[in-house]
PDB file of C-alpha atoms in Angstrom:
ATOM      1  CA  UNK J   1     173.722  68.056 138.196  1.00 38.00           C
ATOM      2  CA  UNK J   2     170.353  69.160 137.158  1.00 38.00           C
ATOM      3  CA  UNK J   3     167.688  69.173 139.723  1.00 44.00           C
ATOM      4  CA  UNK J   4     163.868  68.334 138.805  1.00 46.00           C
ATOM      5  CA  UNK J   5     161.628  71.399 138.600  1.00 46.00           C
ATOM      6  CA  UNK J   6     159.977  71.447 141.881  1.00 45.00           C
ATOM      7  CA  UNK J   7     156.942  73.563 141.875  1.00 39.00           C
ATOM      8  CA  UNK J   8     156.147  73.274 145.815  1.00 38.00           C
ATOM      9  CA  UNK J   9     154.643  76.158 147.583  1.00 35.00           C
ATOM     10  CA  UNK J  10     154.934  75.965 151.287  1.00 32.00           C
ATOM     11  CA  UNK J  11     152.504  74.069 153.228  1.00 27.00           C
ATOM     12  CA  UNK J  12     152.585  75.116 157.072  1.00 25.00           C
ATOM     13  CA  UNK J  13     150.350  75.217 160.096  1.00 25.00           C
ATOM     14  CA  UNK J  14     149.500  77.480 162.930  1.00 24.00           C
ATOM     15  CA  UNK J  15     148.594  77.481 166.764  1.00 24.00           C
ATOM     16  CA  UNK J  16     146.180  75.492 168.544  1.00 23.00           C
ATOM     17  CA  UNK J  17     145.750  76.358 172.393  1.00 24.00           C
ATOM     18  CA  UNK J  18     147.120  73.759 174.846  1.00 25.00           C
ATOM     19  CA  UNK J  19     145.388  73.229 178.116  1.00 23.00           C
ATOM     20  CA  UNK J  20     145.923  71.725 181.454  1.00 25.00           C
ATOM     21  CA  UNK J  21     142.943  69.813 183.203  1.00 25.00           C
ATOM     22  CA  UNK J  22     143.226  69.345 187.227  1.00 30.00           C
ATOM     23  CA  UNK J  23     140.933  67.630 189.335  1.00 33.00           C
ATOM     24  CA  UNK J  24     140.913  67.580 193.209  1.00 37.00           C
ATOM     25  CA  UNK J  25     139.606  65.647 196.013  1.00 40.00           C
ATOM     26  CA  UNK J  26     139.647  66.109 199.767  1.00 40.00           C
ATOM     27  CA  UNK J  27     138.990  64.317 203.122  1.00 43.00           C
ATOM     28  CA  UNK J  28     140.390  64.489 206.648  1.00 45.00           C
ATOM     29  CA  UNK J  29     141.965  67.819 205.926  1.00 45.00           C
ATOM     30  CA  UNK J  30     144.208  66.601 203.064  1.00 45.00           C
ATOM     31  CA  UNK J  31     143.819  67.074 199.215  1.00 44.00           C
ATOM     32  CA  UNK J  32     145.542  65.857 196.131  1.00 52.00           C
ATOM     33  CA  UNK J  33     145.607  67.501 192.719  1.00 50.00           C
ATOM     34  CA  UNK J  34     146.301  65.540 189.695  1.00 48.00           C
ATOM     35  CA  UNK J  35     147.605  67.390 186.745  1.00 46.00           C
ATOM     36  CA  UNK J  36     146.971  65.690 183.227  1.00 42.00           C
ATOM     37  CA  UNK J  37     149.632  66.068 180.819  1.00 45.00           C
ATOM     38  CA  UNK J  38     148.888  68.587 178.130  1.00 48.00           C
ATOM     39  CA  UNK J  39     146.987  67.330 175.167  1.00 48.00           C
ATOM     40  CA  UNK J  40     148.933  66.777 171.835  1.00 56.00           C
ATOM     41  CA  UNK J  41     148.180  69.015 168.937  1.00 60.00           C
ATOM     42  CA  UNK J  42     146.000  67.239 166.515  1.00 73.00           C
ATOM     43  CA  UNK J  43     145.004  69.701 163.942  1.00 84.00           C
ATOM     44  CA  UNK J  44     147.062  72.349 162.329  1.00 83.00           C
ATOM     45  CA  UNK J  45     145.864  75.328 160.255  1.00 75.00           C
ATOM     46  CA  UNK J  46     147.552  74.937 157.004  1.00 74.00           C
ATOM     47  CA  UNK J  47     146.471  78.199 155.468  1.00 77.00           C
ATOM     48  CA  UNK J  48     147.303  80.389 158.507  1.00 78.00           C
ATOM     49  CA  UNK J  49     150.895  78.685 158.297  1.00 78.00           C
ATOM     50  CA  UNK J  50     150.968  79.137 154.520  1.00 76.00           C
ATOM     51  CA  UNK J  51     150.578  83.082 155.054  1.00 79.00           C
ATOM     52  CA  UNK J  52     153.381  83.048 157.618  1.00 85.00           C
ATOM     53  CA  UNK J  53     155.801  81.208 155.356  1.00 86.00           C
ATOM     54  CA  UNK J  54     155.054  83.530 152.099  1.00 88.00           C
ATOM     55  CA  UNK J  55     155.034  86.831 153.981  1.00 88.00           C
ATOM     56  CA  UNK J  56     158.181  85.875 156.288  1.00 91.00           C
ATOM     57  CA  UNK J  57     160.225  83.771 153.951  1.00 93.00           C
ATOM     58  CA  UNK J  58     162.095  80.584 154.889  1.00 91.00           C
ATOM     59  CA  UNK J  59     165.570  79.305 155.075  1.00 94.00           C
ATOM     60  CA  UNK J  60     166.944  75.984 156.054  1.00 94.00           C
ATOM     61  CA  UNK J  61     170.462  74.365 155.510  1.00 96.00           C
ATOM     62  CA  UNK J  62     170.379  70.333 155.272  1.00 96.00           C
ATOM     63  CA  UNK J  63     172.894  67.611 155.252  1.00 97.00           C
ATOM     64  CA  UNK J  64     172.974  65.348 152.146  1.00 94.00           C
ATOM     65  CA  UNK J  65     173.302  61.683 151.816  1.00 95.00           C
ATOM     66  CA  UNK J  66     172.597  59.698 148.774  1.00 93.00           C
ATOM     67  CA  UNK J  67     174.097  57.781 145.841  1.00 93.00           C
ATOM     68  CA  UNK J  68     174.693  58.087 141.895  1.00 90.00           C
ATOM     69  CA  UNK J  69     174.621  55.101 139.736  1.00 91.00           C
ATOM     70  CA  UNK J  70     175.998  54.783 136.189  1.00 86.00           C
ATOM     71  CA  UNK J  71     175.576  51.520 134.789  1.00 87.00           C
ATOM     72  CA  UNK J  72     176.700  48.763 137.227  1.00 88.00           C
ATOM     73  CA  UNK J  73     178.893  51.358 139.135  1.00 91.00           C
ATOM     74  CA  UNK J  74     177.398  53.219 142.295  1.00 93.00           C
ATOM     75  CA  UNK J  75     179.006  56.064 144.266  1.00 91.00           C
ATOM     76  CA  UNK J  76     177.839  57.601 147.417  1.00 95.00           C
ATOM     77  CA  UNK J  77     177.091  61.261 147.592  1.00 92.00           C
ATOM     78  CA  UNK J  78     177.502  63.511 150.425  1.00 95.00           C
ATOM     79  CA  UNK J  79     177.220  67.475 150.819  1.00 94.00           C
ATOM     80  CA  UNK J  80     175.148  70.332 152.075  1.00 95.00           C
ATOM     81  CA  UNK J  81     172.042  71.793 150.540  1.00 92.00           C
ATOM     82  CA  UNK J  82     170.162  75.190 151.550  1.00 95.00           C
ATOM     83  CA  UNK J  83     166.726  76.103 150.638  1.00 92.00           C
ATOM     84  CA  UNK J  84     165.708  79.651 150.699  1.00 94.00           C
ATOM     85  CA  UNK J  85     162.050  81.112 149.861  1.00 93.00           C
ATOM     86  CA  UNK J  86     161.813  84.868 149.669  1.00 95.00           C
ATOM     87  CA  UNK J  87     158.779  86.643 150.660  1.00 95.00           C
ATOM     88  CA  UNK J  88     155.920  87.127 147.898  1.00 95.00           C
ATOM     89  CA  UNK J  89     155.578  90.301 145.793  1.00 96.00           C
ATOM     90  CA  UNK J  90     152.943  91.179 143.338  1.00 96.00           C
ATOM     91  CA  UNK J  91     153.254  89.939 139.911  1.00 96.00           C
ATOM     92  CA  UNK J  92     151.602  88.927 136.626  1.00 95.00           C
ATOM     93  CA  UNK J  93     151.902  85.237 135.235  1.00 95.00           C
ATOM     94  CA  UNK J  94     150.248  83.784 132.337  1.00 93.00           C
ATOM     95  CA  UNK J  95     148.191  86.792 131.748  1.00 92.00           C
ATOM     96  CA  UNK J  96     146.826  87.013 135.555  1.00 93.00           C
ATOM     97  CA  UNK J  97     147.479  89.049 138.604  1.00 95.00           C
ATOM     98  CA  UNK J  98     149.358  86.701 141.229  1.00 96.00           C
ATOM     99  CA  UNK J  99     151.969  86.695 143.985  1.00 96.00           C
ATOM    100  CA  UNK J 100     155.532  85.686 143.125  1.00 96.00           C
ATOM    101  CA  UNK J 101     158.271  84.326 145.325  1.00 95.00           C
ATOM    102  CA  UNK J 102     161.843  83.420 144.533  1.00 95.00           C
ATOM    103  CA  UNK J 103     162.597  79.807 145.455  1.00 91.00           C
ATOM    104  CA  UNK J 104     166.318  78.817 145.316  1.00 92.00           C
ATOM    105  CA  UNK J 105     168.225  75.259 146.212  1.00 88.00           C
ATOM    106  CA  UNK J 106     172.120  75.947 146.474  1.00 92.00           C
ATOM    107  CA  UNK J 107     174.882  73.848 147.859  1.00 92.00           C
ATOM    108  CA  UNK J 108     177.572  71.333 147.143  1.00 92.00           C
ATOM    109  CA  UNK J 109     177.384  67.490 146.284  1.00 89.00           C
ATOM    110  CA  UNK J 110     180.769  65.262 146.731  1.00 92.00           C
ATOM    111  CA  UNK J 111     181.030  61.781 145.026  1.00 88.00           C
ATOM    112  CA  UNK J 112     183.857  59.707 143.485  1.00 85.00           C
ATOM    113  CA  UNK J 113     186.255  62.286 144.370  1.00 87.00           C
ATOM    114  CA  UNK J 114     184.911  65.228 142.873  1.00 88.00           C
ATOM    115  CA  UNK J 115     182.822  68.057 144.583  1.00 91.00           C
ATOM    116  CA  UNK J 116     180.474  69.932 142.411  1.00 88.00           C
ATOM    117  CA  UNK J 117     178.100  73.087 142.883  1.00 90.00           C
ATOM    118  CA  UNK J 118     174.366  72.275 142.880  1.00 81.00           C
ATOM    119  CA  UNK J 119     171.996  75.076 142.383  1.00 86.00           C
ATOM    120  CA  UNK J 120     168.641  75.855 141.038  1.00 86.00           C
ATOM    121  CA  UNK J 121     166.307  78.899 141.249  1.00 88.00           C
ATOM    122  CA  UNK J 122     162.872  79.586 140.072  1.00 89.00           C
ATOM    123  CA  UNK J 123     159.888  82.120 140.304  1.00 93.00           C
ATOM    124  CA  UNK J 124     157.011  80.511 142.050  1.00 93.00           C
ATOM    125  CA  UNK J 125     153.715  81.989 141.477  1.00 95.00           C
ATOM    126  CA  UNK J 126     150.678  81.551 143.838  1.00 92.00           C
ATOM    127  CA  UNK J 127     147.087  83.082 144.112  1.00 90.00           C
ATOM    128  CA  UNK J 128     145.710  84.981 147.186  1.00 87.00           C
ATOM    129  CA  UNK J 129     145.235  81.721 148.995  1.00 83.00           C
ATOM    130  CA  UNK J 130     148.794  80.771 148.025  1.00 86.00           C
ATOM    131  CA  UNK J 131     147.618  77.834 145.898  1.00 83.00           C
ATOM    132  CA  UNK J 132     150.327  77.232 143.186  1.00 88.00           C
ATOM    133  CA  UNK J 133     149.450  78.344 139.831  1.00 93.00           C
ATOM    134  CA  UNK J 134     152.742  78.302 138.202  1.00 94.00           C
ATOM    135  CA  UNK J 135     156.425  78.570 137.969  1.00 93.00           C
ATOM    136  CA  UNK J 136     159.261  79.844 135.587  1.00 91.00           C
ATOM    137  CA  UNK J 137     163.020  78.870 135.305  1.00 87.00           C
ATOM    138  CA  UNK J 138     164.955  78.701 132.339  1.00 84.00           C
ATOM    139  CA  UNK J 139     163.687  76.091 129.836  1.00 86.00           C
ATOM    140  CA  UNK J 140     160.775  75.255 132.046  1.00 90.00           C
ATOM    141  CA  UNK J 141     157.610  77.292 131.956  1.00 95.00           C
ATOM    142  CA  UNK J 142     154.980  75.592 134.206  1.00 95.00           C
ATOM    143  CA  UNK J 143     151.382  76.454 134.168  1.00 96.00           C
ATOM    144  CA  UNK J 144     148.810  74.738 136.550  1.00 94.00           C
ATOM    145  CA  UNK J 145     146.140  72.720 134.676  1.00 90.00           C
ATOM    146  CA  UNK J 146     144.279  72.170 137.753  1.00 88.00           C
ATOM    147  CA  UNK J 147     144.598  73.131 141.473  1.00 86.00           C
ATOM    148  CA  UNK J 148     143.156  72.126 144.678  1.00 83.00           C
ATOM    149  CA  UNK J 149     142.784  74.248 147.684  1.00 79.00           C
ATOM    150  CA  UNK J 150     145.090  73.540 150.529  1.00 80.00           C
ATOM    151  CA  UNK J 151     143.043  72.158 153.470  1.00 81.00           C
ATOM    152  CA  UNK J 152     142.089  74.728 156.087  1.00 79.00           C
ATOM    153  CA  UNK J 153     143.340  72.521 158.858  1.00 86.00           C
ATOM    154  CA  UNK J 154     145.421  69.291 158.543  1.00 89.00           C
ATOM    155  CA  UNK J 155     146.041  66.197 160.793  1.00 91.00           C
ATOM    156  CA  UNK J 156     148.413  63.307 160.662  1.00 92.00           C
ATOM    157  CA  UNK J 157     147.485  60.500 158.102  1.00 94.00           C
ATOM    158  CA  UNK J 158     145.764  63.026 155.708  1.00 93.00           C
ATOM    159  CA  UNK J 159     146.728  62.857 151.836  1.00 94.00           C
ATOM    160  CA  UNK J 160     145.327  64.951 148.894  1.00 93.00           C
ATOM    161  CA  UNK J 161     145.920  66.647 145.661  1.00 92.00           C
ATOM    162  CA  UNK J 162     147.682  70.023 145.309  1.00 89.00           C
ATOM    163  CA  UNK J 163     148.015  70.660 141.573  1.00 91.00           C
ATOM    164  CA  UNK J 164     148.839  69.384 138.192  1.00 94.00           C
ATOM    165  CA  UNK J 165     151.067  71.404 135.846  1.00 95.00           C
ATOM    166  CA  UNK J 166     152.048  71.386 132.249  1.00 96.00           C
ATOM    167  CA  UNK J 167     155.730  72.657 131.571  1.00 95.00           C
ATOM    168  CA  UNK J 168     156.901  74.183 128.217  1.00 96.00           C
ATOM    169  CA  UNK J 169     160.064  75.313 126.985  1.00 95.00           C
ATOM    170  CA  UNK J 170     159.006  79.033 127.180  1.00 94.00           C
ATOM    171  CA  UNK J 171     156.015  81.345 127.898  1.00 94.00           C
ATOM    172  CA  UNK J 172     154.823  80.697 124.281  1.00 95.00           C
ATOM    173  CA  UNK J 173     153.541  77.299 125.426  1.00 95.00           C
ATOM    174  CA  UNK J 174     154.276  75.789 121.974  1.00 95.00           C
ATOM    175  CA  UNK J 175     156.446  73.029 123.158  1.00 96.00           C
ATOM    176  CA  UNK J 176     155.318  70.712 125.908  1.00 96.00           C
ATOM    177  CA  UNK J 177     158.366  69.303 127.697  1.00 94.00           C
ATOM    178  CA  UNK J 178     156.984  67.543 130.871  1.00 94.00           C
ATOM    179  CA  UNK J 179     153.938  67.210 133.231  1.00 95.00           C
ATOM    180  CA  UNK J 180     153.940  67.220 136.999  1.00 94.00           C
ATOM    181  CA  UNK J 181     151.454  65.986 139.526  1.00 94.00           C
ATOM    182  CA  UNK J 182     151.779  67.524 143.211  1.00 92.00           C
ATOM    183  CA  UNK J 183     150.099  65.554 146.200  1.00 93.00           C
ATOM    184  CA  UNK J 184     150.737  65.955 149.723  1.00 90.00           C
ATOM    185  CA  UNK J 185     150.692  63.519 152.879  1.00 93.00           C
ATOM    186  CA  UNK J 186     151.079  64.435 156.573  1.00 92.00           C
ATOM    187  CA  UNK J 187     152.511  62.580 159.470  1.00 91.00           C
ATOM    188  CA  UNK J 188     152.763  63.130 163.205  1.00 90.00           C
ATOM    189  CA  UNK J 189     156.048  64.977 163.993  1.00 87.00           C
ATOM    190  CA  UNK J 190     158.586  63.528 166.389  1.00 86.00           C
ATOM    191  CA  UNK J 191     157.767  65.425 169.663  1.00 83.00           C
ATOM    192  CA  UNK J 192     153.912  64.858 169.354  1.00 77.00           C
ATOM    193  CA  UNK J 193     153.210  68.553 168.924  1.00 86.00           C
ATOM    194  CA  UNK J 194     154.233  69.044 165.312  1.00 87.00           C
ATOM    195  CA  UNK J 195     153.160  68.042 162.019  1.00 90.00           C
ATOM    196  CA  UNK J 196     155.268  66.878 159.065  1.00 89.00           C
ATOM    197  CA  UNK J 197     153.602  67.922 155.793  1.00 89.00           C
ATOM    198  CA  UNK J 198     155.257  66.338 152.651  1.00 91.00           C
ATOM    199  CA  UNK J 199     154.579  67.650 149.396  1.00 88.00           C
ATOM    200  CA  UNK J 200     155.759  65.062 146.597  1.00 93.00           C
ATOM    201  CA  UNK J 201     155.971  66.082 142.874  1.00 93.00           C
ATOM    202  CA  UNK J 202     156.124  63.314 140.327  1.00 95.00           C
ATOM    203  CA  UNK J 203     157.527  64.479 136.926  1.00 94.00           C
ATOM    204  CA  UNK J 204     156.912  62.907 133.549  1.00 94.00           C
ATOM    205  CA  UNK J 205     158.069  63.602 129.997  1.00 91.00           C
ATOM    206  CA  UNK J 206     155.873  64.490 127.149  1.00 90.00           C
ATOM    207  CA  UNK J 207     155.591  60.812 126.297  1.00 91.00           C
ATOM    208  CA  UNK J 208     154.286  60.297 129.801  1.00 92.00           C
ATOM    209  CA  UNK J 209     157.572  58.594 130.854  1.00 91.00           C
ATOM    210  CA  UNK J 210     158.453  59.026 134.585  1.00 91.00           C
ATOM    211  CA  UNK J 211     161.643  61.426 135.057  1.00 91.00           C
ATOM    212  CA  UNK J 212     161.819  61.304 138.832  1.00 93.00           C
ATOM    213  CA  UNK J 213     160.306  62.689 141.847  1.00 94.00           C
ATOM    214  CA  UNK J 214     160.965  65.562 144.599  1.00 92.00           C
ATOM    215  CA  UNK J 215     159.629  65.200 148.119  1.00 93.00           C
ATOM    216  CA  UNK J 216     159.716  68.122 150.247  1.00 89.00           C
ATOM    217  CA  UNK J 217     158.765  67.994 154.045  1.00 90.00           C
ATOM    218  CA  UNK J 218     158.055  70.582 156.308  1.00 87.00           C
ATOM    219  CA  UNK J 219     157.757  70.314 160.262  1.00 86.00           C
ATOM    220  CA  UNK J 220     155.261  72.522 161.704  1.00 82.00           C
ATOM    221  CA  UNK J 221     155.644  73.347 165.331  1.00 80.00           C
ATOM    222  CA  UNK J 222     152.612  74.099 167.709  1.00 76.00           C
ATOM    223  CA  UNK J 223     153.340  77.880 167.493  1.00 76.00           C
ATOM    224  CA  UNK J 224     152.599  77.782 163.730  1.00 78.00           C
ATOM    225  CA  UNK J 225     156.180  78.194 162.416  1.00 80.00           C
ATOM    226  CA  UNK J 226     157.213  75.992 159.613  1.00 86.00           C
ATOM    227  CA  UNK J 227     160.667  74.512 159.015  1.00 87.00           C
ATOM    228  CA  UNK J 228     162.137  72.535 155.993  1.00 90.00           C
ATOM    229  CA  UNK J 229     163.386  69.391 157.319  1.00 91.00           C
ATOM    230  CA  UNK J 230     163.848  67.106 154.406  1.00 93.00           C
ATOM    231  CA  UNK J 231     164.250  67.058 150.765  1.00 92.00           C
ATOM    232  CA  UNK J 232     164.254  63.865 148.852  1.00 93.00           C
ATOM    233  CA  UNK J 233     165.346  63.469 145.254  1.00 90.00           C
ATOM    234  CA  UNK J 234     165.262  60.864 142.691  1.00 92.00           C
ATOM    235  CA  UNK J 235     166.166  61.658 138.942  1.00 89.00           C
ATOM    236  CA  UNK J 236     167.778  59.872 135.784  1.00 83.00           C
ATOM    237  CA  UNK J 237     169.716  62.333 133.547  1.00 79.00           C
ATOM    238  CA  UNK J 238     171.350  60.667 130.369  1.00 79.00           C
ATOM    239  CA  UNK J 239     171.240  57.203 131.708  1.00 83.00           C
ATOM    240  CA  UNK J 240     172.836  58.353 135.183  1.00 85.00           C
ATOM    241  CA  UNK J 241     170.506  58.069 138.397  1.00 89.00           C
ATOM    242  CA  UNK J 242     170.601  60.277 141.322  1.00 85.00           C
ATOM    243  CA  UNK J 243     169.265  59.914 144.748  1.00 91.00           C
ATOM    244  CA  UNK J 244     169.427  62.490 147.216  1.00 91.00           C
ATOM    245  CA  UNK J 245     168.182  62.692 150.772  1.00 94.00           C
ATOM    246  CA  UNK J 246     168.834  65.974 152.643  1.00 94.00           C
ATOM    247  CA  UNK J 247     167.650  66.489 156.190  1.00 93.00           C
TER     248      UNK J 247
END
């Protein structure tokens, strides 16, 4: 199985202080103190979290569910998937000084009585602000044709563009194979003090026909620690479609 190229740098968040509010009243020698609940963290500094992710690296293992369809036959899929992001090092990409991190997905997928390894690895390139500028893996040399800075802070309910890419067979950039557009959307975490930051990569062939999409969700704690919590993938290869939901 071939995974879609996923140029998706980490998007994370940092710490906002929590406070307690107390009020008191008295009379007749007695007093009551009412302590209000800690406020929910509403805004998360994305750039601070990005720095943490790229300088410390990330790893997360997820449980896979999904299906594959060939013609009129559909089989369920199960398995495990491990995502790893290495810490950045200085590098050169497309003639410019950048930072490079190795991004890998590995695991096994079982369906229709067969278990197969699933793996992909790519070099991810970002600028000093961790905005994506490109990626490189076998047969896919992707260069950003436009980038938008990550928001300094993010709150639930936000959406925006991250980058657009043109992908070629190699660094000569002679043969365009696909284009990608990466956007983001945020939702509140399940505990009220975390942020779900999803990056969605939509991929199109050279004729602008959709090849599929990859959604990557990071849950950001109030302490500013990102954790990859979900990967969603849809792809069609040779008339066979795949849908994977790993969380």
